[in-house]
């Protein structure tokens, strides 16, 4: 029985969460050390059977199986009641088994061309992350090493404008576990790698030749096409030019995200940061690979759009990344979905907002009423996903007049799907490795909310003390702010407002006659209380609440942290005060 890639990704995610919860990796390490020390002769080789026996004796396999509930599907395929081999994997790379009873042999593993993607992140004392290096490790040299063990030394290079600058040396030890029954000769491994490099170079050359020909044909349609944003290639964090279609692949979130709109909210709360530029000039070109984007938890608009498009494709929608401009001609990327009824919906990945596109007809008489676009987009040059690339060849590239009938080649010039597949399809040696499964959040929302709230109370009290004001907190009023924060987040996720009536009624009951209530909600995507407080003080309305003067002043603050995958979070803060009105 073989699982489809989507199911396999979801299963790996569930297994990883269960293993982490039960600390299975730590217990296995203890057993390995104990087994080697006590149960094996000095010259005896540690076999898979020895490990399985040790795990069974200590009840670890039984514990794991008790926590996993296997079910049968409609064709009555039964999953095994107990694993035949331990499954070892990490986030970046998983070596797939050939079947459920034995590990893949060395020849099969040699055919797995996906590298191990390693990302180096620097985190400062304030929790701010910086991408230091991104490296694709070719691991298959271990298949030709004695005893399945080899050591490598790799030089890590910087990213972006520093992609040619060395940031350090990394010593790596690779070991095959369980050991292979038969190793390959180093000559066979080197020959396979050389053949793959040759094949990759030829595919990339042919695609480049095709892309140049396609571009010439596109320019012949209309000379003004030369000024349109038709993005065929984009540089990754290492400065490598890749077809834009390779940055998008259907991505399933397992049970971490339930709806497309929740996925849009998740992408929205990931931080926005443009690639750094040294000196003046235009915007620095850098599209991050998905793993690098998720590890640093922030990126440019293209990174957000690629991730959102991948998630929407995973939900079965027909989604595309759009490349164009917004106000003042600023280059921008967003996502578009095409409904089965022809409805075109734009998704802004930086805000989570959705817009329905209704094209205007420039040939209509001036008196005819035209729909006014609510979206911020001005022009569009091309759209793409993991299988298609289409250039806009309509007379005008203005979004408001564009017709998104992607099957009409007089309006959208397509690239050959076969050409795209040759360099972007899963398994193609030129494509990026498979996308990693999303990781569940490690943030405890309740604990984090309470910590930030206590820090803000202290900061407010100190600020008021400097102004010569006393501070009296009212816990009940603070608690009453919670429904409002939950309502704000629900509205951001679903575009539906709910619960506001109950909140207003509770506040009216909590504020006596002759008193005034003021509240100020604000939203952040980081958990730094001091930074958030400084931002709040820049708002005149919030400063008026924090520095409130009057009779019987009572202050309140409530923090609510909403967690999302990859430790992303939406932080809602509301400051409030009530005081006796004195005329």
Coordinates of C-alpha atoms in Angstrom, one line a residue:
X1 CA 0.0 0.0 0.0
X2 CA 1.4 3.4 -1.0
X3 CA 0.1 6.7 0.4
X4 CA -0.3 9.8 -1.8
X5 CA 2.2 12.6 -1.0
X6 CA -0.5 14.7 0.7
X7 CA -1.5 11.9 3.1
X8 CA 2.1 11.0 3.7
X9 CA 2.9 14.6 4.7
X10 CA -0.1 14.7 7.1
X11 CA 0.9 11.3 8.6
X12 CA 4.4 12.4 9.1
X13 CA 3.1 15.6 10.9
X14 CA 0.9 13.5 13.2
X15 CA 3.7 11.0 14.0
X16 CA 6.2 13.9 14.7
X17 CA 3.8 15.5 17.1
X18 CA 3.1 12.2 18.9
X19 CA 6.8 11.3 19.1
X20 CA 7.6 14.8 20.5
X21 CA 4.8 14.6 23.0
X22 CA 6.0 11.2 24.4
X23 CA 9.7 12.1 24.2
X24 CA 10.3 9.0 22.2
X25 CA 13.6 10.2 20.7
X26 CA 15.1 10.8 24.1
X27 CA 14.0 7.4 25.3
X28 CA 15.4 5.7 22.2
X29 CA 18.8 7.5 22.8
X30 CA 18.9 6.2 26.4
X31 CA 18.1 2.7 25.3
X32 CA 20.7 2.8 22.5
X33 CA 23.4 3.8 25.1
X34 CA 22.2 1.2 27.5
X35 CA 22.0 -1.5 24.9
X36 CA 25.4 -0.9 23.5
X37 CA 26.9 -0.8 27.0
X38 CA 25.2 -3.8 28.6
X39 CA 23.8 -6.2 26.0
X40 CA 26.3 -6.3 23.2
X41 CA 29.7 -7.9 23.1
X42 CA 32.5 -5.5 22.4
X43 CA 32.9 -6.8 18.8
X44 CA 29.2 -7.4 18.2
X45 CA 27.5 -5.1 15.6
X46 CA 24.2 -3.3 16.6
X47 CA 21.5 -4.7 14.4
X48 CA 17.9 -3.5 13.8
X49 CA 16.6 -6.6 15.5
X50 CA 18.6 -5.7 18.7
X51 CA 17.1 -2.2 18.8
X52 CA 13.5 -3.5 18.2
X53 CA 13.9 -6.1 20.9
X54 CA 15.1 -3.5 23.4
X55 CA 12.3 -1.2 22.5
X56 CA 9.7 -3.9 22.9
X57 CA 11.1 -5.1 26.3
X58 CA 10.8 -1.6 27.7
X59 CA 7.2 -1.2 26.4
X60 CA 8.0 1.8 24.2
X61 CA 6.5 0.3 21.1
X62 CA 3.3 -0.7 23.0
X63 CA 3.1 2.9 24.4
X64 CA 3.3 4.4 21.0
X65 CA 0.7 2.0 19.5
X66 CA -1.7 2.7 22.3
X67 CA -1.7 6.4 21.4
X68 CA -2.2 5.7 17.6
X69 CA -5.7 4.7 16.5
X70 CA -5.6 3.0 13.1
X71 CA -8.7 2.9 11.0
X72 CA -9.6 1.2 7.7
X73 CA -10.8 3.0 4.7
X74 CA -13.6 2.2 2.2
X75 CA -11.6 -0.4 0.3
X76 CA -10.8 -2.2 3.6
X77 CA -7.0 -1.8 3.4
X78 CA -5.7 -2.5 6.9
X79 CA -2.7 -0.8 8.4
X80 CA -0.3 -3.0 10.3
X81 CA -0.9 -3.3 14.0
X82 CA 2.7 -2.7 14.9
X83 CA 5.6 -1.1 13.1
X84 CA 8.2 -3.4 11.6
X85 CA 11.0 -0.8 11.6
X86 CA 11.6 2.5 13.5
X87 CA 10.9 5.5 11.3
X88 CA 13.5 8.2 11.6
X89 CA 13.0 11.6 10.1
X90 CA 13.5 15.3 10.6
X91 CA 11.7 18.4 9.4
X92 CA 13.8 19.0 6.4
X93 CA 14.2 15.6 4.8
X94 CA 12.5 12.2 5.0
X95 CA 13.8 9.1 3.3
X96 CA 10.8 7.2 2.1
X97 CA 10.5 3.5 2.7
X98 CA 10.0 1.2 -0.2
X99 CA 7.3 -0.8 1.7
X100 CA 6.1 -1.3 5.3
X101 CA 8.4 -4.2 6.2
X102 CA 12.0 -3.2 5.2
X103 CA 14.1 -0.1 4.6
X104 CA 14.8 0.9 1.0
X105 CA 18.0 -0.6 -0.4
X106 CA 21.0 1.4 -1.4
X107 CA 20.1 1.5 -5.1
X108 CA 16.6 2.9 -4.3
X109 CA 18.0 5.5 -2.0
X110 CA 20.5 6.6 -4.6
X111 CA 17.6 7.5 -6.8
X112 CA 16.2 9.9 -4.2
X113 CA 17.6 13.2 -5.5
X114 CA 16.1 15.5 -2.9
X115 CA 18.8 17.3 -1.0
X116 CA 18.6 18.1 2.7
X117 CA 17.8 21.8 3.1
X118 CA 19.6 23.4 6.0
X119 CA 18.7 27.0 7.2
X120 CA 20.8 29.0 9.7
X121 CA 18.9 31.6 11.6
X122 CA 20.2 34.2 14.1
X123 CA 17.8 35.3 16.9
X124 CA 18.6 38.3 19.0
X125 CA 17.6 39.0 22.6
X126 CA 14.4 40.6 21.5
X127 CA 13.3 37.6 19.4
X128 CA 14.1 39.2 16.1
X129 CA 15.3 36.7 13.5
X130 CA 17.8 37.1 10.7
X131 CA 18.5 34.7 7.9
X132 CA 22.2 33.9 7.9
X133 CA 22.6 31.0 5.5
X134 CA 20.7 28.5 3.4
X135 CA 22.4 25.4 2.2
X136 CA 21.3 22.4 0.1
X137 CA 23.3 19.3 1.3
X138 CA 23.9 16.4 -1.1
X139 CA 23.7 13.6 1.4
X140 CA 24.1 10.5 -0.9
X141 CA 27.9 10.4 -0.6
X142 CA 27.2 8.4 2.6
X143 CA 25.8 5.5 0.5
X144 CA 29.3 4.8 -0.8
X145 CA 31.1 5.1 2.5
X146 CA 32.4 2.3 4.7
X147 CA 30.1 1.3 7.5
X148 CA 27.6 3.9 6.3
X149 CA 29.4 6.7 8.0
X150 CA 31.0 9.8 6.5
X151 CA 32.2 13.2 7.5
X152 CA 31.8 16.4 5.4
X153 CA 33.0 19.9 5.6
X154 CA 30.9 22.5 3.9
X155 CA 31.3 26.3 3.6
X156 CA 28.1 28.3 4.3
X157 CA 27.6 31.4 2.3
X158 CA 25.6 34.4 3.2
X159 CA 22.2 35.3 1.6
X160 CA 21.0 38.1 -0.6
X161 CA 23.6 40.7 -1.3
X162 CA 26.1 38.7 0.8
X163 CA 25.6 35.4 -1.1
X164 CA 29.2 35.4 -2.2
X165 CA 30.5 36.0 1.3
X166 CA 31.4 33.1 3.6
X167 CA 29.8 33.1 7.0
X168 CA 31.5 30.0 8.4
X169 CA 32.5 26.3 8.0
X170 CA 30.1 23.5 9.1
X171 CA 31.4 20.0 10.0
X172 CA 28.8 17.4 9.3
X173 CA 28.8 13.7 10.2
X174 CA 26.4 11.5 8.2
X175 CA 25.4 8.1 9.3
X176 CA 22.9 5.6 7.8
X177 CA 20.6 4.1 10.4
X178 CA 19.7 1.3 10.3
X179 CA 22.9 0.3 8.4
X180 CA 22.5 -0.8 4.8
X181 CA 22.9 -4.4 4.0
X182 CA 25.0 -3.6 1.0
X183 CA 26.9 -0.3 0.3
X184 CA 27.6 1.1 -3.1
X185 CA 31.0 1.9 -4.4
X186 CA 31.9 5.5 -4.3
X187 CA 32.5 5.4 -8.1
X188 CA 28.8 4.4 -8.6
X189 CA 27.6 7.2 -6.4
X190 CA 29.8 9.8 -8.1
X191 CA 28.7 8.6 -11.5
X192 CA 25.0 8.9 -10.6
X193 CA 25.5 12.4 -9.2
X194 CA 27.5 13.4 -12.3
X195 CA 24.7 12.1 -14.6
X196 CA 22.1 14.0 -12.6
X197 CA 24.1 17.2 -12.8
X198 CA 24.4 16.8 -16.6
X199 CA 20.7 16.1 -16.9
X200 CA 19.8 19.1 -14.7
X201 CA 22.0 21.4 -16.7
X202 CA 20.5 20.2 -20.0
X203 CA 16.9 20.7 -18.7
X204 CA 17.7 24.2 -17.4
X205 CA 19.3 25.1 -20.8
X206 CA 16.3 23.9 -22.8
X207 CA 13.9 25.7 -20.5
X208 CA 16.0 28.9 -20.8
X209 CA 15.9 28.6 -24.6
X210 CA 12.2 28.1 -24.6
X211 CA 11.6 31.0 -22.2
X212 CA 13.6 33.3 -24.5
X213 CA 11.6 32.2 -27.5
X214 CA 8.3 32.7 -25.5
X215 CA 9.4 36.2 -24.5
X216 CA 10.2 37.2 -28.1
X217 CA 6.8 36.0 -29.2
X218 CA 5.2 38.0 -26.3
X219 CA 6.9 41.2 -27.3
X220 CA 5.9 40.7 -30.9
X221 CA 2.2 40.9 -29.9
X222 CA 2.6 44.5 -28.7
X223 CA 5.8 46.5 -28.2
X224 CA 4.5 48.0 -24.9
X225 CA 4.6 44.5 -23.4
X226 CA 8.3 45.2 -22.6
X227 CA 7.3 47.4 -19.7
X228 CA 4.9 44.9 -18.1
X229 CA 5.9 43.0 -15.0
X230 CA 6.2 39.5 -16.5
X231 CA 8.3 37.6 -14.1
X232 CA 9.6 34.3 -15.5
X233 CA 12.7 33.8 -13.2
X234 CA 13.4 35.0 -9.7
X235 CA 16.5 34.8 -7.5
X236 CA 16.3 32.9 -4.2
X237 CA 18.1 33.8 -1.0
X238 CA 21.3 32.3 -2.4
X239 CA 21.2 34.4 -5.6
X240 CA 20.2 31.4 -7.8
X241 CA 17.8 32.1 -10.6
X242 CA 14.8 29.8 -10.5
X243 CA 11.6 29.6 -12.5
X244 CA 8.9 31.3 -10.5
X245 CA 6.7 28.3 -10.8
X246 CA 9.1 26.3 -8.7
X247 CA 8.3 28.5 -5.7
X248 CA 4.7 27.2 -5.5
X249 CA 3.5 23.7 -4.8
X250 CA 0.2 22.4 -3.3
X251 CA 0.7 22.4 0.5
X252 CA -1.6 20.7 3.0
X253 CA -1.7 22.0 6.5
X254 CA -3.0 18.7 8.1
X255 CA -5.1 19.6 11.1
X256 CA -3.3 22.8 11.9
X257 CA -5.5 25.0 9.6
X258 CA -9.1 24.2 8.9
X259 CA -10.2 26.6 6.2
X260 CA -8.7 28.7 3.3
X261 CA -9.5 31.9 5.2
X262 CA -7.8 30.6 8.3
X263 CA -4.8 29.9 6.1
X264 CA -4.9 33.4 4.8
X265 CA -4.9 34.7 8.4
X266 CA -1.9 32.5 9.2
X267 CA 0.1 33.9 6.2
X268 CA -1.0 37.4 7.2
X269 CA 0.4 37.2 10.8
X270 CA 3.8 36.1 9.5
X271 CA 6.0 39.2 9.6
X272 CA 6.6 41.5 6.6
X273 CA 10.1 42.6 5.8
X274 CA 11.6 43.7 2.5
X275 CA 15.0 42.3 1.5
X276 CA 17.8 44.6 2.7
X277 CA 19.3 46.9 0.2
X278 CA 22.9 48.3 0.3
X279 CA 23.0 51.8 -1.1
X280 CA 20.3 53.5 -3.2
X281 CA 18.4 52.3 -6.2
X282 CA 15.5 49.9 -6.6
X283 CA 14.1 47.1 -4.6
X284 CA 16.5 44.2 -3.8
X285 CA 15.5 41.0 -5.7
X286 CA 15.1 38.0 -3.3
X287 CA 12.4 35.4 -3.2
X288 CA 12.9 33.1 -0.3
X289 CA 12.4 29.3 -0.5
X290 CA 9.6 28.1 1.7
X291 CA 11.7 26.6 4.5
X292 CA 13.8 29.8 4.8
X293 CA 10.7 31.9 4.9
X294 CA 9.1 29.8 7.6
X295 CA 12.2 29.5 9.7
X296 CA 12.7 33.3 9.9
X297 CA 8.9 33.9 10.3
X298 CA 9.0 36.9 8.0
X299 CA 9.5 37.9 4.4
X300 CA 8.6 40.0 1.5
X301 CA 5.2 40.2 -0.3
X302 CA 6.3 37.5 -2.8
X303 CA 7.1 35.1 0.0
X304 CA 3.7 35.6 1.5
X305 CA 1.9 35.2 -1.8
X306 CA 3.8 32.0 -2.7
X307 CA 2.9 30.4 0.7
X308 CA -0.7 31.5 0.5
X309 CA -1.1 30.2 -3.1
X310 CA 0.5 26.9 -2.1
X311 CA -2.0 26.5 0.9
X312 CA -5.0 27.4 -1.3
X313 CA -3.9 24.9 -3.9
X314 CA -3.8 22.3 -1.1
X315 CA -7.4 23.2 -0.2
X316 CA -8.4 22.3 -3.8
X317 CA -8.8 25.8 -5.1
X318 CA -7.6 27.0 -8.5
X319 CA -5.1 29.5 -7.2
X320 CA -2.4 31.7 -8.9
X321 CA 0.2 34.2 -7.8
X322 CA -0.3 37.6 -9.5
X323 CA 2.6 39.8 -10.3
X324 CA 1.9 43.5 -10.9
X325 CA 1.8 46.9 -9.2
X326 CA -0.2 48.7 -6.6
X327 CA -0.5 52.5 -6.0
X328 CA 2.3 54.7 -7.3
X329 CA 3.6 51.9 -9.5
X330 CA 5.1 49.9 -6.6
X331 CA 5.8 46.2 -7.7
X332 CA 3.6 43.8 -5.7
X333 CA 2.5 40.2 -5.6
X334 CA -0.9 38.8 -4.5
X335 CA -3.0 35.7 -4.9
X336 CA -6.0 35.1 -7.2
X337 CA -8.5 32.2 -7.1
X338 CA -10.9 31.3 -10.0
X339 CA -14.3 29.9 -8.9
X340 CA -16.1 27.2 -10.9
X341 CA -18.8 29.9 -11.6
X342 CA -16.2 32.3 -13.0
X343 CA -15.9 34.4 -9.8
X344 CA -12.4 36.0 -9.5
X345 CA -11.3 36.6 -6.0
X346 CA -8.1 38.5 -5.0
X347 CA -6.4 37.6 -1.7
X348 CA -4.0 40.1 -0.2
X349 CA -1.5 37.9 1.6
X350 CA -0.1 40.8 3.7
X351 CA -3.5 41.7 5.3
X352 CA -5.7 38.7 4.8
X353 CA -8.3 40.8 2.9
X354 CA -10.3 39.3 0.1
X355 CA -11.7 41.3 -2.9
X356 CA -14.2 40.2 -5.6
X357 CA -13.0 41.4 -9.0
X358 CA -15.7 42.8 -11.3
X359 CA -14.0 44.1 -14.5
X360 CA -15.0 47.5 -15.9
X361 CA -15.7 47.9 -19.6
X362 CA -13.7 50.8 -21.1
X363 CA -16.0 50.8 -24.2
X364 CA -19.1 51.7 -22.1
X365 CA -20.4 55.2 -22.5
X366 CA -19.3 57.6 -19.7
X367 CA -22.8 57.8 -18.2
X368 CA -22.9 54.0 -17.6
X369 CA -22.3 53.1 -14.0
X370 CA -19.1 51.1 -13.6
X371 CA -18.1 49.0 -10.5
X372 CA -15.5 50.8 -8.4
X373 CA -12.6 48.5 -7.4
X374 CA -11.9 48.2 -3.7
X375 CA -8.6 46.4 -4.1
X376 CA -5.3 48.3 -4.1
X377 CA -3.9 46.8 -7.3
X378 CA -3.3 48.8 -10.4
X379 CA -1.6 46.7 -13.1
X380 CA -1.0 43.0 -13.6
X381 CA 1.7 41.5 -15.8
X382 CA 1.4 37.7 -15.3
X383 CA -0.1 34.9 -13.2
X384 CA 1.4 31.6 -12.3
X385 CA 1.2 28.5 -10.1
X386 CA 3.0 25.2 -10.0
X387 CA 1.7 24.0 -13.4
X388 CA 0.9 27.2 -15.4
X389 CA 2.4 30.5 -16.4
X390 CA 0.4 33.1 -18.3
X391 CA 1.4 36.5 -19.5
X392 CA -1.2 39.3 -19.8
X393 CA -1.5 40.2 -23.5
X394 CA -4.7 42.3 -23.2
X395 CA -4.5 45.9 -24.7
X396 CA -4.4 47.3 -21.1
X397 CA -2.7 45.8 -18.1
X398 CA -4.9 47.8 -15.7
X399 CA -6.4 45.3 -13.3
X400 CA -9.8 46.9 -13.2
X401 CA -10.3 46.3 -17.0
X402 CA -8.7 42.9 -17.2
X403 CA -10.8 39.8 -18.0
X404 CA -9.5 36.7 -16.3
X405 CA -10.5 34.1 -18.8
X406 CA -7.2 32.2 -18.6
X407 CA -8.3 29.8 -21.4
X408 CA -8.5 32.7 -23.9
X409 CA -5.1 32.8 -25.5
X410 CA -5.9 36.2 -27.1
X411 CA -5.9 37.6 -23.5
X412 CA -3.4 35.4 -21.7
X413 CA -0.4 33.9 -23.4
X414 CA 0.4 30.6 -21.8
X415 CA 3.8 28.8 -21.4
X416 CA 4.0 25.2 -22.3
X417 CA 2.9 23.1 -19.3
X418 CA 5.3 20.4 -20.4
X419 CA 8.2 22.9 -20.3
X420 CA 7.2 24.0 -16.8
X421 CA 6.8 20.4 -15.7
X422 CA 10.4 19.6 -16.9
X423 CA 11.9 21.9 -14.3
X424 CA 9.2 22.4 -11.7
X425 CA 7.4 19.1 -11.2
X426 CA 8.0 17.1 -8.0
X427 CA 11.0 14.9 -8.4
X428 CA 12.5 17.1 -11.2
X429 CA 16.2 17.4 -10.4
X430 CA 16.0 21.1 -11.0
X431 CA 13.1 21.8 -8.6
X432 CA 13.3 22.7 -5.0
X433 CA 13.0 19.9 -2.4
X434 CA 9.5 18.9 -1.3
X435 CA 7.9 21.5 1.0
X436 CA 8.3 20.7 4.7
X437 CA 5.1 20.0 6.6
X438 CA 4.0 22.9 8.8
X439 CA 4.9 22.6 12.5
X440 CA 2.4 23.1 15.3
X441 CA 2.9 26.1 17.5
X442 CA 5.0 25.7 20.5
X443 CA 3.6 28.8 22.2
X444 CA 1.2 28.5 25.2
X445 CA -1.4 31.1 24.4
X446 CA -2.7 31.5 27.9
X447 CA 0.8 31.8 29.5
X448 CA 2.1 34.2 26.9
X449 CA -1.0 36.4 27.1
X450 CA -0.6 36.6 30.9
X451 CA 3.1 37.4 30.7
X452 CA 2.6 40.2 28.1
X453 CA -0.3 41.6 30.2
X454 CA 1.8 41.7 33.4
X455 CA 4.6 43.4 31.6
X456 CA 2.3 46.0 30.1
X457 CA 0.8 46.7 33.5
X458 CA 4.3 47.4 34.9
X459 CA 5.2 49.6 32.0
X460 CA 2.0 51.6 32.3
X461 CA 2.4 52.0 36.1
X462 CA 6.1 53.2 35.6
X463 CA 5.0 55.6 32.8
X464 CA 2.2 57.1 35.0
X465 CA 4.6 57.4 38.0
X466 CA 7.0 59.4 35.9
X467 CA 4.1 61.8 35.2
X468 CA 3.2 62.0 38.9
X469 CA 0.0 59.9 38.5
X470 CA -1.1 57.0 40.6
X471 CA -2.4 53.8 38.9
X472 CA -5.4 51.7 40.1
X473 CA -6.1 48.6 38.0
X474 CA -9.6 47.0 37.9
X475 CA -9.3 43.3 37.2
X476 CA -13.0 42.9 36.4
X477 CA -13.0 45.6 33.7
X478 CA -9.9 44.0 32.2
X479 CA -11.7 40.6 32.0
X480 CA -14.7 42.2 30.3
X481 CA -12.4 43.2 27.4
X482 CA -11.7 39.6 26.4
X483 CA -14.8 39.0 24.3
X484 CA -14.0 42.1 22.2
X485 CA -10.5 40.8 21.4
X486 CA -11.8 37.3 20.5
X487 CA -14.4 39.0 18.2
X488 CA -11.7 41.1 16.5
X489 CA -9.7 38.0 15.7
X490 CA -12.8 36.1 14.5
X491 CA -13.6 38.9 12.2
X492 CA -10.1 39.0 10.8
X493 CA -10.3 35.3 10.0
X494 CA -13.8 35.0 8.7
X495 CA -14.8 38.6 7.7
X496 CA -17.9 38.1 10.0
X497 CA -18.5 40.4 12.9
X498 CA -20.0 38.6 16.0
X499 CA -20.3 39.1 19.7
X500 CA -20.0 42.9 19.7
X501 CA -23.5 43.4 21.2
X502 CA -22.7 41.3 24.3
X503 CA -19.5 43.2 24.8
X504 CA -21.2 46.6 24.7
X505 CA -23.9 45.5 27.1
X506 CA -21.3 44.2 29.6
X507 CA -19.4 47.5 29.5
X508 CA -22.6 49.5 30.0
X509 CA -23.3 47.5 33.1
X510 CA -19.7 47.9 34.4
X511 CA -19.6 51.7 34.0
X512 CA -21.7 53.5 36.5
X513 CA -23.8 56.5 35.7
X514 CA -21.8 59.7 35.4
X515 CA -18.7 57.8 34.4
X516 CA -16.9 57.7 31.0
X517 CA -15.4 54.7 29.4
X518 CA -12.7 54.7 26.7
X519 CA -11.1 51.7 25.0
X520 CA -8.3 51.3 22.4
X521 CA -7.6 48.0 20.7
X522 CA -4.5 47.4 18.7
X523 CA -3.0 44.4 16.9
X524 CA 0.6 43.1 16.6
X525 CA 2.3 40.0 15.2
X526 CA 5.2 40.0 17.7
X527 CA 5.3 39.3 21.4
X528 CA 7.7 42.0 22.6
X529 CA 5.7 44.0 25.3
X530 CA 8.1 46.9 25.5
X531 CA 8.1 47.4 21.7
X532 CA 4.3 47.2 21.6
X533 CA 3.9 49.7 24.4
X534 CA 6.2 52.2 22.6
X535 CA 4.0 51.8 19.5
X536 CA 0.8 52.3 21.5
X537 CA 2.2 55.6 23.0
X538 CA 2.5 57.0 19.5
X539 CA -1.2 56.9 19.1
X540 CA -2.8 60.1 20.6
X541 CA -5.9 58.2 21.6
X542 CA -4.1 55.4 23.3
X543 CA -1.8 57.9 25.1
X544 CA -4.9 59.7 26.3
X545 CA -6.1 56.5 28.0
X546 CA -2.8 55.5 29.5
X547 CA -2.2 59.0 30.8
X548 CA -5.8 59.5 31.9
X549 CA -6.3 62.2 34.6
X550 CA -9.5 62.7 36.6
X551 CA -11.7 61.6 39.4
X552 CA -11.9 57.8 40.3
X553 CA -9.7 56.8 37.4
X554 CA -9.6 53.0 36.9
X555 CA -7.4 51.4 34.3
X556 CA -7.6 48.1 32.5
X557 CA -5.5 46.2 29.9
X558 CA -6.2 42.9 28.3
X559 CA -3.9 40.8 26.1
X560 CA -5.0 37.9 24.0
X561 CA -2.5 35.8 22.0
X562 CA -3.9 33.7 19.1
X563 CA -1.4 31.0 18.0
X564 CA -0.9 29.7 14.5
X565 CA 1.5 27.1 13.0
X566 CA 5.2 27.8 12.9
X567 CA 4.9 29.7 16.2
X568 CA 3.3 32.6 14.4
X569 CA 0.8 34.5 16.5
X570 CA -1.7 37.4 16.4
X571 CA -1.4 39.5 19.6
X572 CA -4.4 41.7 20.4
X573 CA -4.1 44.3 23.2
X574 CA -6.8 46.6 24.5
X575 CA -6.2 49.5 26.9
X576 CA -9.2 51.0 28.6
X577 CA -10.1 53.4 31.4
X578 CA -13.2 54.6 33.2
X579 CA -13.4 57.8 35.2
X580 CA -16.0 60.1 36.7
X581 CA -17.0 62.9 34.4
X582 CA -16.5 66.3 36.0
X583 CA -18.0 69.3 34.2

